[in-house]
Coordinates of C-alpha atoms in Angstrom, one line a residue:
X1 CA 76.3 53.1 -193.5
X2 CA 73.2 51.4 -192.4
X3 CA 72.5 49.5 -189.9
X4 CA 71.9 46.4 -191.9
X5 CA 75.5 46.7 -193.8
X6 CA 77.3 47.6 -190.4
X7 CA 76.1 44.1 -189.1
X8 CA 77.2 42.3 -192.0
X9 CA 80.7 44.2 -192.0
X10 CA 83.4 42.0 -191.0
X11 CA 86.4 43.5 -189.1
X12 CA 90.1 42.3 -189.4
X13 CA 92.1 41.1 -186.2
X14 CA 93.6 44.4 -186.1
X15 CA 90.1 46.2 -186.3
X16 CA 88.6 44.0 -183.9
X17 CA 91.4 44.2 -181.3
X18 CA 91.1 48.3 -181.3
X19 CA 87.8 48.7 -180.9
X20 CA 87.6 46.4 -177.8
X21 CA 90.9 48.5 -176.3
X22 CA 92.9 45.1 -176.2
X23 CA 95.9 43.1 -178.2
X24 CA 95.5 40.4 -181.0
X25 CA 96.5 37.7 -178.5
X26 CA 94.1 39.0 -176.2
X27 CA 91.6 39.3 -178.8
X28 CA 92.0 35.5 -179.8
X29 CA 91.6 34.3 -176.4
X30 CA 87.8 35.7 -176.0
X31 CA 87.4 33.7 -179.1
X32 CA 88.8 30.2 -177.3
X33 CA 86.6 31.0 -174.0
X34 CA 83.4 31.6 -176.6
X35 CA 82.9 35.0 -176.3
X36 CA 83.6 35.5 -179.8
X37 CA 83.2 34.0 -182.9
X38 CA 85.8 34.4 -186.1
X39 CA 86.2 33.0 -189.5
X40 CA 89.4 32.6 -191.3
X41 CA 90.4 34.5 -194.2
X42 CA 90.0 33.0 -196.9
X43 CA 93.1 31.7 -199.1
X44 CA 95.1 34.5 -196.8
X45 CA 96.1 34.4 -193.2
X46 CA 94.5 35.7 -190.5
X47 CA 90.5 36.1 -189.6
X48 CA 87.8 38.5 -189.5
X49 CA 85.1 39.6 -186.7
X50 CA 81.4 40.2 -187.1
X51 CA 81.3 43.7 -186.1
X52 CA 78.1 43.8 -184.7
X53 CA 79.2 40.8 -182.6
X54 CA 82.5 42.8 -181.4
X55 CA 80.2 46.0 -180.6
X56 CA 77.7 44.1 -178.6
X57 CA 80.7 42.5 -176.7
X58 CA 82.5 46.0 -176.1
X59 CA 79.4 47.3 -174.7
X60 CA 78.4 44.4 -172.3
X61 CA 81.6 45.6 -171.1
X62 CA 83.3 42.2 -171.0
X63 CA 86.8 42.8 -171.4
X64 CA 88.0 40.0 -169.8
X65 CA 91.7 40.2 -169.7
X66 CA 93.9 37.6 -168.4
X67 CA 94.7 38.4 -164.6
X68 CA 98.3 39.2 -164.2
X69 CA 99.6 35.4 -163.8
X70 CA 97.8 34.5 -167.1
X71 CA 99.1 37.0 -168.7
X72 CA 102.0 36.1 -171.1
X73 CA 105.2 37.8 -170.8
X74 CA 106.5 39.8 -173.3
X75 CA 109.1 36.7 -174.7
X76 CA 106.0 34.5 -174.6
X77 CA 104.2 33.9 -177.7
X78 CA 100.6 33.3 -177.7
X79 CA 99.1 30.4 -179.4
X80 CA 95.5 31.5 -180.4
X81 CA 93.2 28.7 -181.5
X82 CA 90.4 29.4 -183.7
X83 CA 87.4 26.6 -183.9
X84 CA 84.1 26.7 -185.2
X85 CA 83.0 24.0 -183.4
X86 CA 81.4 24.8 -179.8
X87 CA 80.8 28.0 -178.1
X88 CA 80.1 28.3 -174.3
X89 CA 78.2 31.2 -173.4
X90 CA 75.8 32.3 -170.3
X91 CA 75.7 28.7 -168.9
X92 CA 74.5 27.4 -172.1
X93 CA 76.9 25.5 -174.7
X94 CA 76.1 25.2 -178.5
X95 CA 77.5 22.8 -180.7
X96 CA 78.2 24.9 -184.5
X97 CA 76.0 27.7 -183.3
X98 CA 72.9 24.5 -182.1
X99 CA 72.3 24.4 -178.5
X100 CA 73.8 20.9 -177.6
X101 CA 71.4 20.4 -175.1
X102 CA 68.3 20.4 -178.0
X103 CA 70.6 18.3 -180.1
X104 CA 70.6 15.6 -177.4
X105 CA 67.0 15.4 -177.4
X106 CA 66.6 15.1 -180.1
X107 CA 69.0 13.1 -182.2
X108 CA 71.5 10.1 -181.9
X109 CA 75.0 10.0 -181.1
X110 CA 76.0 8.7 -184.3
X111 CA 73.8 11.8 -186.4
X112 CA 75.3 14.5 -184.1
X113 CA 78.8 13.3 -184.8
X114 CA 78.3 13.1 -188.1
X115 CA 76.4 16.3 -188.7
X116 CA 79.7 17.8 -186.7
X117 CA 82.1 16.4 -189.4
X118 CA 80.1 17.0 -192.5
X119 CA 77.5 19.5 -191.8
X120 CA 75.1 16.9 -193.0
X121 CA 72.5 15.7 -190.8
X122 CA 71.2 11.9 -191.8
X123 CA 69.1 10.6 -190.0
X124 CA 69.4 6.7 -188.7
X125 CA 73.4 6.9 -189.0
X126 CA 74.7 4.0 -187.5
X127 CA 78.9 3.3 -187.4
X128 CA 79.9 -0.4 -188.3
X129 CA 83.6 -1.7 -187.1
X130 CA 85.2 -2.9 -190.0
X131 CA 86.1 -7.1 -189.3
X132 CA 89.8 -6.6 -189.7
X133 CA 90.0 -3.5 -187.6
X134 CA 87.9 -5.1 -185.0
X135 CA 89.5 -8.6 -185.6
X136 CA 93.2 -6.7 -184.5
X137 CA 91.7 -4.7 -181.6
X138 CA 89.8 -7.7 -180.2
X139 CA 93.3 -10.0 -180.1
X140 CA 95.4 -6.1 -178.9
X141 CA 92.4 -6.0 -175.9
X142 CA 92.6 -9.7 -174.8
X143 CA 96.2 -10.0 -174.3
X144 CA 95.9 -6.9 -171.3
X145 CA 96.2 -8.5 -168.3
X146 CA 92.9 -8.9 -166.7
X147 CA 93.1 -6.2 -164.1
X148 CA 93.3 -3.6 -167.2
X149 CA 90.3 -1.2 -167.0
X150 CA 87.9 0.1 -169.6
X151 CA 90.0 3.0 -170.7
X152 CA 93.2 0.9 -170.9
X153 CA 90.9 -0.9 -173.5
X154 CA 90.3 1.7 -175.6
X155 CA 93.5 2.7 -175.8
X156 CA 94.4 -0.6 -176.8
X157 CA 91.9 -0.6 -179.3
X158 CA 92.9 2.5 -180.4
X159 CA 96.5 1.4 -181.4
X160 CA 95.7 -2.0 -183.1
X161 CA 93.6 -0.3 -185.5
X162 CA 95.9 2.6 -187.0
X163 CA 98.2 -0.8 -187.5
X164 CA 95.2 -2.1 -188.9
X165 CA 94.3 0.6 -191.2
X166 CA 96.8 0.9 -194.1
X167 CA 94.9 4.4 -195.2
X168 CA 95.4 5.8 -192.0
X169 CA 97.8 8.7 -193.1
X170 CA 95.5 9.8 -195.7
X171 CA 93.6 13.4 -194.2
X172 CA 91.9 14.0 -196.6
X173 CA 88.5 15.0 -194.9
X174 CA 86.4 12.2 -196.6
X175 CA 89.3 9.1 -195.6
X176 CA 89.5 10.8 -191.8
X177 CA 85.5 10.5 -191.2
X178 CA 85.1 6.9 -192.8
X179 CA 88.4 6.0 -190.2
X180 CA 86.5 7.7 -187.5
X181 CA 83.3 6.0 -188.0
X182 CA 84.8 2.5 -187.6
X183 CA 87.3 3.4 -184.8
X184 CA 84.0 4.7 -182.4
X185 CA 82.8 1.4 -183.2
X186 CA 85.6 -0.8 -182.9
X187 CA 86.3 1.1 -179.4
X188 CA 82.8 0.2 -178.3
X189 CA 82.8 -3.5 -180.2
X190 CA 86.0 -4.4 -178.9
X191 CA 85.2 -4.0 -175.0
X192 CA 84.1 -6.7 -173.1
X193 CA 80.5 -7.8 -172.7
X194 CA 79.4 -6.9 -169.6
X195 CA 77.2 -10.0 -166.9
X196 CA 76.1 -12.9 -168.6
X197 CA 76.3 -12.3 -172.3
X198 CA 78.1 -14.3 -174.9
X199 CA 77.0 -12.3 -178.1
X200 CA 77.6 -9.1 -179.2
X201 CA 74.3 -7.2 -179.5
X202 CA 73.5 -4.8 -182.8
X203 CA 71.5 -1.2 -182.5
X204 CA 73.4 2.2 -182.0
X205 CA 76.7 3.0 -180.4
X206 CA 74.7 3.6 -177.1
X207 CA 72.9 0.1 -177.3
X208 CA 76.2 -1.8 -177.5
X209 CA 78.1 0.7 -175.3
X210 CA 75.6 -0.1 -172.5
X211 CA 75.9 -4.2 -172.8
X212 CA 79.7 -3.5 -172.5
X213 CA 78.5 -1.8 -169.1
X214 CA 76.1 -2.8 -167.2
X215 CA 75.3 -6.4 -166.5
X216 CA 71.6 -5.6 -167.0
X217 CA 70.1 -4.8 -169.6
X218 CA 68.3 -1.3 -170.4
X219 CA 64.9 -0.3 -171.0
X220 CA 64.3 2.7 -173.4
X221 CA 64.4 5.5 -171.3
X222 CA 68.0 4.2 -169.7
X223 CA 69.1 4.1 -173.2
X224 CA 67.8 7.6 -173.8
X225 CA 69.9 8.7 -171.0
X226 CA 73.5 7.1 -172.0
X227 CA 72.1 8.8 -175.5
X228 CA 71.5 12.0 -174.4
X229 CA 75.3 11.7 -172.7
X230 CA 77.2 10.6 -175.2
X231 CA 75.8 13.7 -177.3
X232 CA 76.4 16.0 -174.4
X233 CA 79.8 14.8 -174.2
X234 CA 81.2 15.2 -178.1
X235 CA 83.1 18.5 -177.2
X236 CA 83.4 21.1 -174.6
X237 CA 85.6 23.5 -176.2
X238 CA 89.2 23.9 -175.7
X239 CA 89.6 21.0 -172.8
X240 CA 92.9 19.5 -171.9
X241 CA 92.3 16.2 -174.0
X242 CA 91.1 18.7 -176.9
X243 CA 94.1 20.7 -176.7
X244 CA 96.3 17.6 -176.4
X245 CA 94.5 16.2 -179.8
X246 CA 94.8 19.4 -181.6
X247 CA 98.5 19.5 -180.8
X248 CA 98.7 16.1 -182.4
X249 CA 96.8 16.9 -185.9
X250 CA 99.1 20.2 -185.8
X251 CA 101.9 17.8 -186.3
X252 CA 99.5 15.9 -188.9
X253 CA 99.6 12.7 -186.9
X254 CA 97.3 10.6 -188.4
X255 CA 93.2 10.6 -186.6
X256 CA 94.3 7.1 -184.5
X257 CA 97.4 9.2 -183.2
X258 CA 94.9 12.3 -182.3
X259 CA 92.6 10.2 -180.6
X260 CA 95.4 8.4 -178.3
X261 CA 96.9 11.8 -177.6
X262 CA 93.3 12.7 -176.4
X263 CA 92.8 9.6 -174.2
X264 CA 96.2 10.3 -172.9
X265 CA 94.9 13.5 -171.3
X266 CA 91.5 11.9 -170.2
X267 CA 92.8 9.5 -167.9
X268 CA 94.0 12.2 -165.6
X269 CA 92.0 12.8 -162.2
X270 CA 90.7 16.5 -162.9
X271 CA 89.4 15.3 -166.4
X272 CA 87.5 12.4 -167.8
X273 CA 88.5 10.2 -164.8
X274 CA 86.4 12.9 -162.6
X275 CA 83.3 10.9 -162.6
X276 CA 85.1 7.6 -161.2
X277 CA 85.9 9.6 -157.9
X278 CA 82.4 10.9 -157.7
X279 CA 81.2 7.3 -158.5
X280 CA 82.9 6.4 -155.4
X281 CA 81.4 9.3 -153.2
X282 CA 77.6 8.3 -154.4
X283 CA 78.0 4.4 -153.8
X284 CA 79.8 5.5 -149.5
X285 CA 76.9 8.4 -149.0
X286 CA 74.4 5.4 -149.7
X287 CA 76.5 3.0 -148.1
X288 CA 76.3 5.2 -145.1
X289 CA 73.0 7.4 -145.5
X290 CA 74.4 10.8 -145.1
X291 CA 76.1 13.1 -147.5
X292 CA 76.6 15.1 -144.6
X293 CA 79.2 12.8 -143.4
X294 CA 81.0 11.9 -146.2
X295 CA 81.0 15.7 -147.4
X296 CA 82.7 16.5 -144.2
X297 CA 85.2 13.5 -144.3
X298 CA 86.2 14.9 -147.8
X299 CA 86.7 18.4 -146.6
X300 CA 88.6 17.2 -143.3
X301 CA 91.0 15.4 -145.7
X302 CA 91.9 18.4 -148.0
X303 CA 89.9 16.5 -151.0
X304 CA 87.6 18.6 -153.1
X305 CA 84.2 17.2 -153.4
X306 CA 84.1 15.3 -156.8
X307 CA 81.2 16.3 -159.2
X308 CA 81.0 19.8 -157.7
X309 CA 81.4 23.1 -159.6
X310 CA 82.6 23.7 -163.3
X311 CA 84.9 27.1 -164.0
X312 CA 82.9 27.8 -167.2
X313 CA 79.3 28.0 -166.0
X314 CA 77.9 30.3 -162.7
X315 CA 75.5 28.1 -162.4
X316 CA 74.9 24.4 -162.8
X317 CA 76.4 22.9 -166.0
X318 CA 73.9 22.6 -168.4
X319 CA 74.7 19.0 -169.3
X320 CA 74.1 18.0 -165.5
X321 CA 71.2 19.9 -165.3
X322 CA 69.4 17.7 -168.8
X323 CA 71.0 14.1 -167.3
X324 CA 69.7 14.8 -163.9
X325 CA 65.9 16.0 -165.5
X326 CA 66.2 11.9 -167.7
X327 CA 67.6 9.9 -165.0
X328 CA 64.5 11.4 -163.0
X329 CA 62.6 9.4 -165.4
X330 CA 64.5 5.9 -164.3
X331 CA 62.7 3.8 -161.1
X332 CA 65.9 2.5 -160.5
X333 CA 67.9 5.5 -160.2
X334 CA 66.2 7.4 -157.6
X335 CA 68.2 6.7 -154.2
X336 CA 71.4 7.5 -156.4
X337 CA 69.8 10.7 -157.7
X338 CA 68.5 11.6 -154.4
X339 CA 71.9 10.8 -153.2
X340 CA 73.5 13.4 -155.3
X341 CA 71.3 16.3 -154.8
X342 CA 72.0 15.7 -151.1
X343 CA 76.0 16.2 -152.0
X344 CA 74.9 19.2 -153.7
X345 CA 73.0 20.6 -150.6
X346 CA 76.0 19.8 -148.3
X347 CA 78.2 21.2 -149.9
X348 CA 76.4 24.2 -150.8
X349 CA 75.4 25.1 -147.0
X350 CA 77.4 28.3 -147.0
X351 CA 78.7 28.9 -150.5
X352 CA 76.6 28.3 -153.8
X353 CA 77.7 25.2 -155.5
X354 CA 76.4 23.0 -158.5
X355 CA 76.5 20.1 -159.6
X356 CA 78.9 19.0 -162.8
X357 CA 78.6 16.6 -165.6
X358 CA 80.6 13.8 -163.4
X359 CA 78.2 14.0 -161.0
X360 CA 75.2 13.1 -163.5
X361 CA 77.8 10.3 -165.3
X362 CA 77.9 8.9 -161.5
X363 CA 74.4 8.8 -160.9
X364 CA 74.2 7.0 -164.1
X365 CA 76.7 4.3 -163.4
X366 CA 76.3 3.7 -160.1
X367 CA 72.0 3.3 -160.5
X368 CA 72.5 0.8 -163.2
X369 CA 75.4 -1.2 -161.6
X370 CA 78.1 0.2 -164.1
X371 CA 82.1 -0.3 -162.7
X372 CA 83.7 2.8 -161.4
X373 CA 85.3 3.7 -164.6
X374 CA 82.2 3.4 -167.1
X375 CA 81.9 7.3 -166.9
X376 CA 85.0 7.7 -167.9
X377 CA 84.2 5.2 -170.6
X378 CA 81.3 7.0 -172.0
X379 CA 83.2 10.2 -172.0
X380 CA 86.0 8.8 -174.0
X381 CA 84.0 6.8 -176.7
X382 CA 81.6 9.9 -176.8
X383 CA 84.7 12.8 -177.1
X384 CA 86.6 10.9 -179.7
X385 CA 83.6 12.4 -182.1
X386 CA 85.2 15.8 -181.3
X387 CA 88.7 15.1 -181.4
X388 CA 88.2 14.1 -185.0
X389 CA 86.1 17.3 -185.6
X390 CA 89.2 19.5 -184.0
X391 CA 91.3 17.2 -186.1
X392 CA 89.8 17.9 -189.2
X393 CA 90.0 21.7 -188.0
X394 CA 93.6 21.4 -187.5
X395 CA 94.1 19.4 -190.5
X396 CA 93.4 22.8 -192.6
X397 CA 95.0 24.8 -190.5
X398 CA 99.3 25.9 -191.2
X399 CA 100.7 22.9 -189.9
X400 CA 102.7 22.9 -186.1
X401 CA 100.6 26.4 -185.6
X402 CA 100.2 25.1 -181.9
X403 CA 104.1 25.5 -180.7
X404 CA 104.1 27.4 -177.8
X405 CA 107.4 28.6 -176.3
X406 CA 108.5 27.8 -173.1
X407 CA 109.8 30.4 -170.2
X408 CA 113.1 28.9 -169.4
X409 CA 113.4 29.3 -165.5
X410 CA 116.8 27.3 -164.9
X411 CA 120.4 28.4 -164.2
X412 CA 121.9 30.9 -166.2
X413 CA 124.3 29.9 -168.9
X414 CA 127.3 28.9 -168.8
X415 CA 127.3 26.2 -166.3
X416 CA 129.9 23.9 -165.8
X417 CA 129.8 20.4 -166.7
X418 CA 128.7 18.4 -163.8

């Protein structure tokens, strides 16, 4: 066999799993965490592996096996996940096989979420809220009592415009992408304008998301920025709001349901809520001119420093490190830039450290006058783009795939009544 036709050979699970020395579960899981790639079998079960791809992976020797308290029991059974949506590999992410970080410099939000969906890139995409969609969100998202924050909103929205949307149980692919067009801009539409403005500005989802925002307006290279991060932000892999959506479109809950489930999971502290707590640490270090200090009061406490570290990369995340090299285009966002590099140097006295992606969404909000929460905001708006792309995923997937089983650990059977 040449070498040509060995590359182009593709292995089944089976295959695949022998020649790397491990089991189909365990052979799935490299695929999750990136380090392989796999393409179903088509109209059969199952997938196949590149076999040039599985040789170069046996011989970088990266058999990364669970360690023993990830590894599931014998009773367990594993839930593998196959997506063809983003890979994470040597501190670098790629969106469909495109390095993300090239896709945010160059292109909008609206063309990178769409290109994601379709596999069509147009250029000058724009997403329009349809008026009764909005009209329901706008009445769902001024009832909440006023101390509501952004993400409450969106999940508001979110709700009144399934009810809005009498196609919303239609998946086909085409009727899930027109719904997810108008709910990313009903989510953004329906938020509250931001300072002194009484009318709703036009542009791209990044223009209107940053009038909901900041009570100033932006100049071009700010608007680049929030760009760049709502593009950096579509999908990240197998993250707990992703996992939570997928398990939704399993059940084929309808795109509205898949992208509640999602925010559900984002408003936890360890997840898209992560940039409100190191919004907090900027705005004290340049209240009090020393990241020493406030480093050391975190540490003191128990309290991990926000915006610190990522368990994916070695190094610094990638979509820090292109935030951090736009917002050093920004006048106004110097002192909080300077601010966080200073964290970073803290905290990195004795052990290497880098900075996160919530630590470049803080720099943002906090430079430009942006509430605590607005990270979380642009995370949300900008990773309901990949939701729906894991959604329509799922959609073609065997449906409740994703039922895992769980380890009973309670008293023995029978018990008697209490």
């Amino acid at each position: 066999m040449t070498d040509q036709a060995a590359q182009q050979r593709r292995l089944t699970t089976r295959e695949a799993a022998q020649r790397l020395g491990v089991k189909p579960e365990t052979l799935y899981s490299y695929v999750s965490r990136g380090l392989l790639s796999s393409e179903r079998v088509s109209g059969g079960r199952g997938s196949t592996f590149d076999a040039a791809e599985v040789d170069e992976l046996a011989r970088r020797g990266r058999r990364v096996r669970p360690s023993a308290s990830e590894e599931p029991p014998a009773a367990a059974h594993a839930v593998p996940v196959t997506t063809g949506i983003t890979l994470i590999d040597d501190d670098r992410y790629f969106f469909r096989g495109v390095d993300a970080v090239e896709l945010a410099a160059r292109y909008d939000y609206e063309e990178v979420a769409h290109w994601l969906w379709t596999g069509a890139l147009r250029p000058g995409t724009r997403f329009t809220a349809p008026p009764d969609v909005l009209a329901a969100a706008d009445r769902s998202v001024a009832a909440l009592p006023p101390h509501s924050g952004l993400t409450d909103r969106l999940r508001a929205a979110t709700v009144a415009a399934a009810v809005a949307d009498p196609l919303r149980f239609d998946l086909a692919p085409q009727t899930v992408i027109a719904a997810a067009r108008g709910l990313i801009a009903t989510l953004v539409d329906a938020l509250p304008l931001a300072g002194d403005r009484f009318h709703r500005p036009g542009g791209s989802i990044a223009q209107r998301l940053w009038s909901r925002l900041a009570p100033r307006d932006a100049d071009d290279t700010s608007i680049k920025v929030l760009q760049a991060a709502l593009v950096l932000l579509i999908d990240h892999d197998l993250a707990a709001s992703t996992v939570a959506a997928r398990v939704a479109a399993s059940s084929r809950a309808h795109p509205y349901a898949v992208v509640s489930a999602g925010l559900g999971a984002v408003d936890g502290p360890l997840h898209g809520a992560a940039s409100g707590l190191a919004h907090r640490m900027l705005t004290e270090v340049l209240e009090r001119g020393s990241a020493g200090a406030v480093v050391s009061d975190h540490l003191r406490t128990g309290r991990a420093v926000p915006g610190l570290g990522h368990r994916l990369y070695r190094g610094e995340d990638p979509r820090a490190r292109a935030l951090f090299e736009l917002l050093a285009q920004v006048p106004s966002a110097e002192r909080a830039l300077d601010a966080a590099r200073a964290v970073e140097r803290a905290a990195a006295r004795d052990v290497p450290v880098h900075a996160n992606v919530d630590l470049a969404l803080a720099v943002l909000s906090v430079s430009a006058g942006m509430p605590i929460d607005a990270g979380e905001t642009v995370f949300a708006v900008a990773r309901t783009a990949g939701w729906i792309a894991h959604a329509l995923e799922e959609y073609g997937e065997r449906p409740l795939r994703v039922r895992p089983r769980g380890q009973y650990t309670g008293p023995r059977p029978p018990q008697p009544l209490p």
